[in-house]
mmCIF file of C-alpha atoms and ligand atoms in Angstrom:
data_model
loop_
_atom_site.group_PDB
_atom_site.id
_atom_site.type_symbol
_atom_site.label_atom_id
_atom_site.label_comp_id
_atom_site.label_asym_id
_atom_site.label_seq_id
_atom_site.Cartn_x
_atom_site.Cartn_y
_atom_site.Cartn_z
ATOM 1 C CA UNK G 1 -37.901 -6.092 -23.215
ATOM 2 C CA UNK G 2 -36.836 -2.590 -21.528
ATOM 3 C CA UNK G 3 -33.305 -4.063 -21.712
ATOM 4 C CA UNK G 4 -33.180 -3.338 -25.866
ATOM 5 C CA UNK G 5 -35.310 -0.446 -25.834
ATOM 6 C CA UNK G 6 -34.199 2.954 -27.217
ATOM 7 C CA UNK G 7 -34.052 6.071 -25.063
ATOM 8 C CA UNK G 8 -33.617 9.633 -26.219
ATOM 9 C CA UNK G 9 -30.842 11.142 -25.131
ATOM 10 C CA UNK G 10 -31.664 14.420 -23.043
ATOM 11 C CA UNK G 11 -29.540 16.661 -25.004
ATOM 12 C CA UNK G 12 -29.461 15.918 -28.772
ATOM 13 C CA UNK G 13 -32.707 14.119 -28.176
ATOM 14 C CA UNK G 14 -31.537 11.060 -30.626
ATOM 15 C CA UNK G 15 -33.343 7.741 -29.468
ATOM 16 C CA UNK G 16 -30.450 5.063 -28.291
ATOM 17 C CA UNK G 17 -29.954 1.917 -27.549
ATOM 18 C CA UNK G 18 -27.619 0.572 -24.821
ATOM 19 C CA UNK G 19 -24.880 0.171 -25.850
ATOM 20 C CA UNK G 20 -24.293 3.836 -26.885
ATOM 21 C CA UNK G 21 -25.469 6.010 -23.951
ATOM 22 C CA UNK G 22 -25.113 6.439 -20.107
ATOM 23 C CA UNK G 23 -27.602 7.106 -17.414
ATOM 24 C CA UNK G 24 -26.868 10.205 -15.510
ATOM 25 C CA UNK G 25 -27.895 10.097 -11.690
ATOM 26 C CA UNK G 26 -31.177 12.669 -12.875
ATOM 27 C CA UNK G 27 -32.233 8.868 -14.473
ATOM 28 C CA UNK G 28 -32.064 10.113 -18.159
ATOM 29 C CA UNK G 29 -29.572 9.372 -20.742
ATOM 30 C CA UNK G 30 -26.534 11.180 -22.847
ATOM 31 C CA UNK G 31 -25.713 9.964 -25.959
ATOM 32 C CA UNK G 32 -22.006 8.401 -26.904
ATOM 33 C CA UNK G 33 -22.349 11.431 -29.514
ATOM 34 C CA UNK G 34 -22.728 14.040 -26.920
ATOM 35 C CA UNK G 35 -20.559 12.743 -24.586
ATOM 36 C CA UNK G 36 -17.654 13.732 -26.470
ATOM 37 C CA UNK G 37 -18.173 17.581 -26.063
ATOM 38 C CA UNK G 38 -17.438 17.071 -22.248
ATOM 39 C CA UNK G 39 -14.126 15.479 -20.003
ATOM 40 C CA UNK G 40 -13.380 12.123 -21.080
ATOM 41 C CA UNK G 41 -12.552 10.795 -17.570
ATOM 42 C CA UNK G 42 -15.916 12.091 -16.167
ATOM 43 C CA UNK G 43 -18.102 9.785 -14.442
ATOM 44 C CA UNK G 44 -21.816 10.842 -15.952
ATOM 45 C CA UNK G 45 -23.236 8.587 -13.762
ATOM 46 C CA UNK G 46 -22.425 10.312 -10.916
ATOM 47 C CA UNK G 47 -23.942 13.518 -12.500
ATOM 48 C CA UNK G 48 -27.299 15.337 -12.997
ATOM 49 C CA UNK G 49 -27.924 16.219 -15.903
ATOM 50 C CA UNK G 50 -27.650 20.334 -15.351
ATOM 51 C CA UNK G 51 -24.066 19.074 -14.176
ATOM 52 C CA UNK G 52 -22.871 17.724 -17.090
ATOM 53 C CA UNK G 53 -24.331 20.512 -19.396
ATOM 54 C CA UNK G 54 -21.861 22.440 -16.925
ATOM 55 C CA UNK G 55 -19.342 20.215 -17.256
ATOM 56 C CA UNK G 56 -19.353 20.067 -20.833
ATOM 57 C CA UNK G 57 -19.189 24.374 -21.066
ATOM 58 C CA UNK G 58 -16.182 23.837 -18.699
ATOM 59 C CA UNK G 59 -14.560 21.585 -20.788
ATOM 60 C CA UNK G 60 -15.023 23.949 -23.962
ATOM 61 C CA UNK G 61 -13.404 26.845 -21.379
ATOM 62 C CA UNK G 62 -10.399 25.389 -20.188
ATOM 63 C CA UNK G 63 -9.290 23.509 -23.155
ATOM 64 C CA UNK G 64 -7.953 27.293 -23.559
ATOM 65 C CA UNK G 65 -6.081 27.465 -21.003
ATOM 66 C CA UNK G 66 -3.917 25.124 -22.869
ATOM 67 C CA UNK G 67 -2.916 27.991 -25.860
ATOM 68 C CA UNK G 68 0.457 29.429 -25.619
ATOM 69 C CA UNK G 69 1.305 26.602 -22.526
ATOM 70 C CA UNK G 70 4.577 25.031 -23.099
ATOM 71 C CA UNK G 71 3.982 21.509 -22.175
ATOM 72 C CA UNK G 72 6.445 18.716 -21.902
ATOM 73 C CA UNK G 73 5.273 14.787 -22.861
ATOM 74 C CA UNK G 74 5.582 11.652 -20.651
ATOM 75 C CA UNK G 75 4.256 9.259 -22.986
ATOM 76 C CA UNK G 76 3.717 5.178 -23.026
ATOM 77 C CA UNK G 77 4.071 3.245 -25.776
ATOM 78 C CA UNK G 78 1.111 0.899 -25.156
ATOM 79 C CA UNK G 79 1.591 -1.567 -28.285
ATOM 80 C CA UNK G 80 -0.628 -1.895 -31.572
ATOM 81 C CA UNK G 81 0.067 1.378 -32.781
ATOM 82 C CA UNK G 82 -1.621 3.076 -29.584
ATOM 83 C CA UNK G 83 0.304 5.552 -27.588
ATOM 84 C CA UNK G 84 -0.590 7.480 -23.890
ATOM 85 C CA UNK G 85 0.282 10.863 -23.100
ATOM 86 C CA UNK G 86 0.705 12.464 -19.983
ATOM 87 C CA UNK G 87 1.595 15.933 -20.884
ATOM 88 C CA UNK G 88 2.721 18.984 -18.305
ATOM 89 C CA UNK G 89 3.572 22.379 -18.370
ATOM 90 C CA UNK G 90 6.709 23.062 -18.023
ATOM 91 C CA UNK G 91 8.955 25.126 -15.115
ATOM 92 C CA UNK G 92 7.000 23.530 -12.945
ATOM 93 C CA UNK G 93 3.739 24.888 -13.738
ATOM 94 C CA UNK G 94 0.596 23.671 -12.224
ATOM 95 C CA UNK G 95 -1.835 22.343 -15.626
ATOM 96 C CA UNK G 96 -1.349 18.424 -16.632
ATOM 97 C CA UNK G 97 -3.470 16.925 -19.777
ATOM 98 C CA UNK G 98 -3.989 13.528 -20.437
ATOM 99 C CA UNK G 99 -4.436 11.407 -24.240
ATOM 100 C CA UNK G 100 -5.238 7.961 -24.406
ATOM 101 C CA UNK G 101 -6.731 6.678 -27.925
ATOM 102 C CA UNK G 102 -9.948 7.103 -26.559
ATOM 103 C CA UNK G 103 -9.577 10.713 -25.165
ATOM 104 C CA UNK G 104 -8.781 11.467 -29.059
ATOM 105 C CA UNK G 105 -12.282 10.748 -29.929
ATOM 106 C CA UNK G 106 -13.367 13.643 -27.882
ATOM 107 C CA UNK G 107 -13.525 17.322 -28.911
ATOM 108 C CA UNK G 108 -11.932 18.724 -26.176
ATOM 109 C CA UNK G 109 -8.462 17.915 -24.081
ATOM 110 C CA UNK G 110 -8.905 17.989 -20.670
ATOM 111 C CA UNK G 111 -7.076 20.058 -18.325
ATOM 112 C CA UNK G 112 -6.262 19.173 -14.836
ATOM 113 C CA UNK G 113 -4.223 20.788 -11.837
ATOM 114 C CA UNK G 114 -0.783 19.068 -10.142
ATOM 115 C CA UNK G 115 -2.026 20.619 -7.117
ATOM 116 C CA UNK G 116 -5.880 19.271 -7.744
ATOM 117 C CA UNK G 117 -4.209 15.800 -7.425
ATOM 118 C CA UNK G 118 -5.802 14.070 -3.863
ATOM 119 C CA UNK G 119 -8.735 12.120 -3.139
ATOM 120 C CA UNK G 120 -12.635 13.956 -3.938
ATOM 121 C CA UNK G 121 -14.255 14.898 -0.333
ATOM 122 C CA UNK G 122 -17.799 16.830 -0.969
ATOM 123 C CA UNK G 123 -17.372 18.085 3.009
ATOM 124 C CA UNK G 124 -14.325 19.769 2.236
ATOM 125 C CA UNK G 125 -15.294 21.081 -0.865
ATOM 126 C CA UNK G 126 -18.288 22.861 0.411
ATOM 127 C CA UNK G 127 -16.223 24.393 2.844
ATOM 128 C CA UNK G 128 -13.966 25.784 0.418
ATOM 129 C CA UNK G 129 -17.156 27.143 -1.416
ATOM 130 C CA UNK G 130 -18.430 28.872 1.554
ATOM 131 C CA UNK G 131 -15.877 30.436 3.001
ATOM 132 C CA UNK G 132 -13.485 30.600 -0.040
ATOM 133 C CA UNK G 133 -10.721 28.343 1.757
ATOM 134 C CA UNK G 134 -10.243 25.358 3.473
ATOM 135 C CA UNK G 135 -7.584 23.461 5.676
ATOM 136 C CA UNK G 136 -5.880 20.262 3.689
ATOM 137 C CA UNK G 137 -3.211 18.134 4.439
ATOM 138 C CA UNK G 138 -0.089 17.990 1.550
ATOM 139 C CA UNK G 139 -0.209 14.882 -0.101
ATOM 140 C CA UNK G 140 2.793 13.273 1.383
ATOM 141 C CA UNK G 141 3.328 10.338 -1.192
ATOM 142 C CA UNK G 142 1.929 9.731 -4.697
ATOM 143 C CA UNK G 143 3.293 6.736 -5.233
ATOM 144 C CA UNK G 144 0.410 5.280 -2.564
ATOM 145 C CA UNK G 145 -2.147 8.240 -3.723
ATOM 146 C CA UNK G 146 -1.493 7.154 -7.354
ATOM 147 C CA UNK G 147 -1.946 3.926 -8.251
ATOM 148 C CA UNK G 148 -1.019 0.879 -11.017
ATOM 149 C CA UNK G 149 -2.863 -2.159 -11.001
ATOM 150 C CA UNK G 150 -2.228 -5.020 -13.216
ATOM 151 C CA UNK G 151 -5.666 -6.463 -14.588
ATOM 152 C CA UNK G 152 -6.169 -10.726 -14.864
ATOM 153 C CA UNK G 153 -8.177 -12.812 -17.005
ATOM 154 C CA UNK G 154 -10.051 -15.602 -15.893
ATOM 155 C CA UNK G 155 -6.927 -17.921 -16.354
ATOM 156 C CA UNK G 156 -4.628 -15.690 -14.549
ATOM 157 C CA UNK G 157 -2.756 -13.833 -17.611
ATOM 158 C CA UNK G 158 -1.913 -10.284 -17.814
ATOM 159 C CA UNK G 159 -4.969 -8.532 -19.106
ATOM 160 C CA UNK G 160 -3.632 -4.499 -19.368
ATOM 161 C CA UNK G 161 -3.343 -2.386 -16.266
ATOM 162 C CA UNK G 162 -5.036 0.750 -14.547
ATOM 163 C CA UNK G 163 -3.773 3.283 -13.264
ATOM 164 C CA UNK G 164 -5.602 5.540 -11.540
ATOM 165 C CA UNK G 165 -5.141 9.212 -9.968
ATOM 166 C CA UNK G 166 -7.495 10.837 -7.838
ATOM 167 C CA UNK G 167 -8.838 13.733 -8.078
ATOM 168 C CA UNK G 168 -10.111 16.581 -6.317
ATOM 169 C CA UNK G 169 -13.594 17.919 -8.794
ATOM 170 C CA UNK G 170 -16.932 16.240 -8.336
ATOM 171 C CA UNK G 171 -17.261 15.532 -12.050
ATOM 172 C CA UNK G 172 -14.132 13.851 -12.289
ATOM 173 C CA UNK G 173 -13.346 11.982 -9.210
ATOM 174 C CA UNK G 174 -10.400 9.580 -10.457
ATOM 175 C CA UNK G 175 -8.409 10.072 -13.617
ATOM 176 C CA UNK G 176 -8.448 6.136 -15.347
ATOM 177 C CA UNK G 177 -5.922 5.765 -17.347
ATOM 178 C CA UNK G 178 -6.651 2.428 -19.234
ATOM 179 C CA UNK G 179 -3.357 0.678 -20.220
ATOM 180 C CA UNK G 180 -4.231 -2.137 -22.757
ATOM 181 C CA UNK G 181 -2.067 -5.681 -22.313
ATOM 182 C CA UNK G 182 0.036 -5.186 -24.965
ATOM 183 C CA UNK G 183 1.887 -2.919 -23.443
ATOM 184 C CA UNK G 184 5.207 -4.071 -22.173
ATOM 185 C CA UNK G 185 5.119 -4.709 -18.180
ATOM 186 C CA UNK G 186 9.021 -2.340 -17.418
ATOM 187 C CA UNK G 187 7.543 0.935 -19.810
ATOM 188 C CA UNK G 188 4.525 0.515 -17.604
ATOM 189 C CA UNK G 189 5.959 0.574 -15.029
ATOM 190 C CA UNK G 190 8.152 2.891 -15.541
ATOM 191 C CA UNK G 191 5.524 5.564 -17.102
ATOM 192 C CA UNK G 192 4.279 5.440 -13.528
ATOM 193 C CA UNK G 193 7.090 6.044 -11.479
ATOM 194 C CA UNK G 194 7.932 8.994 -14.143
ATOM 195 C CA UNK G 195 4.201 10.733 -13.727
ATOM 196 C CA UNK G 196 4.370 9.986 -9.598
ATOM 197 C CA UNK G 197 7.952 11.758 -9.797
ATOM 198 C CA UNK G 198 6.531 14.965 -11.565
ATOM 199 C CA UNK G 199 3.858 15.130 -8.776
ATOM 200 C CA UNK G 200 6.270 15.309 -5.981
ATOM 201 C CA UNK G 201 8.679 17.399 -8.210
ATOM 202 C CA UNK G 202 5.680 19.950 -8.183
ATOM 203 C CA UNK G 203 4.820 19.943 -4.516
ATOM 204 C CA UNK G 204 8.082 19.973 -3.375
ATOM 205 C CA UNK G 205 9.479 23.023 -5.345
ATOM 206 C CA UNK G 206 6.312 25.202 -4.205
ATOM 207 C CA UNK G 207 6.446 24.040 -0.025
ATOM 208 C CA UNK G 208 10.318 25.048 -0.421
ATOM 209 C CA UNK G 209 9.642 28.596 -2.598
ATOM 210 C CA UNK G 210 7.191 29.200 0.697
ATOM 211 C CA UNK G 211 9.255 28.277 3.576
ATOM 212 C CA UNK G 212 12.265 30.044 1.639
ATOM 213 C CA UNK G 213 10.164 33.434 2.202
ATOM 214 C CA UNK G 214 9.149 32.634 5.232
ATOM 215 C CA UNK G 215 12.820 32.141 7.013
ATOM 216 C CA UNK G 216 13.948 35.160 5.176
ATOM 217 C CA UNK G 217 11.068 37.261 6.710
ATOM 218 C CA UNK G 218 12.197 35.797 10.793
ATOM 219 C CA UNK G 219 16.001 36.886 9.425
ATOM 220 C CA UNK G 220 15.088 40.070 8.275
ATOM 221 C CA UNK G 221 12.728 40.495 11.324
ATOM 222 C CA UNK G 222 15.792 40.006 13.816
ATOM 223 C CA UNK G 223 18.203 41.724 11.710
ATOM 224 C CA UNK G 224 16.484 45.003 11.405
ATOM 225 C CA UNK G 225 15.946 44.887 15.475
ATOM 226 C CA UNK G 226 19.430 44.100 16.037
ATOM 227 C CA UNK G 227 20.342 46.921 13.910
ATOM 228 C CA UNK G 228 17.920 49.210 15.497
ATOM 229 C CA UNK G 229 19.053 48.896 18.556
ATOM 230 C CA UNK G 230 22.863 49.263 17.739
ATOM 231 C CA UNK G 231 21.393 52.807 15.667
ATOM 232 C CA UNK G 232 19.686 53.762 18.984
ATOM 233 C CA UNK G 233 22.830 52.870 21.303
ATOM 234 C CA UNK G 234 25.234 54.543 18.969
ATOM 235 C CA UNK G 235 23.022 57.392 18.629
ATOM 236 C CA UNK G 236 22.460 56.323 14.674
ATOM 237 C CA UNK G 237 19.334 56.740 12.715
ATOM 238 C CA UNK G 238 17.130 54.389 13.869
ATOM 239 C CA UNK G 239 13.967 55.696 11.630
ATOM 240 C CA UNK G 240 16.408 54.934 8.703
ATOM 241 C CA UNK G 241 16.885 51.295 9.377
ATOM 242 C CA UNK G 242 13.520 50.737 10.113
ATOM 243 C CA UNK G 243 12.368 52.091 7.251
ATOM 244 C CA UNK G 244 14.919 49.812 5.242
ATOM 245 C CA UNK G 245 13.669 46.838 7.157
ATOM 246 C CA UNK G 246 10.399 47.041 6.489
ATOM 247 C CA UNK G 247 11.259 47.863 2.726
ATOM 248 C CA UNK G 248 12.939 44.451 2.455
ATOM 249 C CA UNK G 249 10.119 42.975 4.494
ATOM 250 C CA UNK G 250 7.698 44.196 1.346
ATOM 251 C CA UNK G 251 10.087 42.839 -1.246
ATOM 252 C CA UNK G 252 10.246 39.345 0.144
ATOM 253 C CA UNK G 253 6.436 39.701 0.355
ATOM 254 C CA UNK G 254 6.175 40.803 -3.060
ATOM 255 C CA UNK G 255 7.889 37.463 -4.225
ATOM 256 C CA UNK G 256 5.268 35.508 -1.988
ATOM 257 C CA UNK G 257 2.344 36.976 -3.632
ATOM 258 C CA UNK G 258 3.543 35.687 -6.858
ATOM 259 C CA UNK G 259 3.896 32.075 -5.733
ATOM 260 C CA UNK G 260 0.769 32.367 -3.744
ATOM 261 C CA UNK G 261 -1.075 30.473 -6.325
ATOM 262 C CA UNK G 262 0.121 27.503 -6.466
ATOM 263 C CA UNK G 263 0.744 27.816 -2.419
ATOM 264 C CA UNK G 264 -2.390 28.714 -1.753
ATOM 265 C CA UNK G 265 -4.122 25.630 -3.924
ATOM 266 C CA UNK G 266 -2.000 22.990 -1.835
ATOM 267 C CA UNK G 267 -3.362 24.257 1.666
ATOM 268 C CA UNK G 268 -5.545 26.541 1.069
ATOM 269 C CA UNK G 269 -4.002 29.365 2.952
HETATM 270 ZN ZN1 ZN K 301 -27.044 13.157 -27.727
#
């Protein structure tokens, strides 16, 4: 029966069975073995399988992004021994990595973005591929974006939770964090709220670093032309303050280049 037959998987080209391999959306199969050199939250299925050979290079890349980053850990005690991590750089910086015990089987830590945190849309990235940018709204709420759901058996018992948190990359889709039941409910709960508070922590600092520059830009603006005037009417030097206008007008620039990043990520201006 084709249900307990071995297929090789496309990369190592080891014949499986089952219950150790996936079907990638090109209709042939990655081994369990394999699997682990790529992102453990990524849905193969939805993948070719050129894709995940890329994915698994990117996930060899930017697990070194993570050298030298200070990061800070959220972590759930989930019971039995088992413990999840939800670690982020610090200041306020932009990279998050997750650890469950079954992330630890695979060779790589994944790396994710704060500001990559909103629901996938293929239109939107093509957009952003083509013409390097693309309109987006803010996420105004994570604790609706993010979810927790509690998971029951058949007789209605608490059987572990999920929480989930889309995510804007074709490969990974949805970060699922499996929570098992012996967990207890308040940490849960709890973990949640924390890792929704760090998202709006995030977005919040870097929509008030940008409006900060921009109402000091209108102040300078009107400033410098009050002061212009008053040189002209006094017979001052007008060229002078001017010139010290638009010297301050760099400056203030200068410090929006620098959180442009981040900025630019949320709305893609
Ligand atoms: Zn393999």
């Amino acid at each position: 029966m084709a249900l307990f037959s071995k297929e090789p998987c496309a990369f190592c080209g080891k014949e499986v069975g089952m219950m150790s391999r996936s079907k990638m959306s090109s209709k042939d199969y990655v081994c369990d073995d394999c699997r682990k050199k790529g992102n453990p939250f990524a849905r193969v299925d939805h993948l070719t399988k050129d894709q995940v050979a890329e994915m698994f290079a990117r996930a060899e890349r930017d697990e070194k992004l993570l050298d030298g980053v200070e990061l800070s850990d959220e972590y759930l005690d989930a019971g039995m021994g088992k413990v999840i991590h939800f670690r982020s750089q610090k200041d306020g910086g932009d990279i998050f990595t997750v650890s469950t015990p079954e992330t630890q089987r695979y060779e790589h830590r994944p790396v994710f973005y704060f500001s990559s945190i909103r629901k996938w849309n293929p239109g939107e990235a093509f957009v952003e591929r083509s013409v390097g940018a693309a309109p987006r709204e803010a996420v105004r709420d994570y604790s609706v974006l993010i979810t927790l759901k509690e998971k029951l058996s058949a007789d209605k018992k608490n059987d572990g939770w999920e929480l989930r948190i889309p995510y804007f990359d074709a490969a990974v889709p949805e970060i699922l964090i499996k929570i098992p039941k012996e967990a207890e409910a308040d940490k849960v709960q709890r973990f949640y709220r924390n890792i929704c508070g760090m998202c709006e922590y995030r977005v919040s600092r870097g929509i008030r670093a940008a409006r900060d520059k921009e109402e000091l830009q209108v102040k300078n603006a009107c400033k410098t032309a009050n002061e212009a005037l008053k040189a002209a009417l006094k017979g001052g030097d007008v060229k002078e303050v001017l010139a010290e206008g638009l010297q301050k007008s760099i400056d203030i620039d200068q410090g929006k280049i620098k959180k442009k990043g981040f900025f630019a990520r949320l709305f893609g201006r």
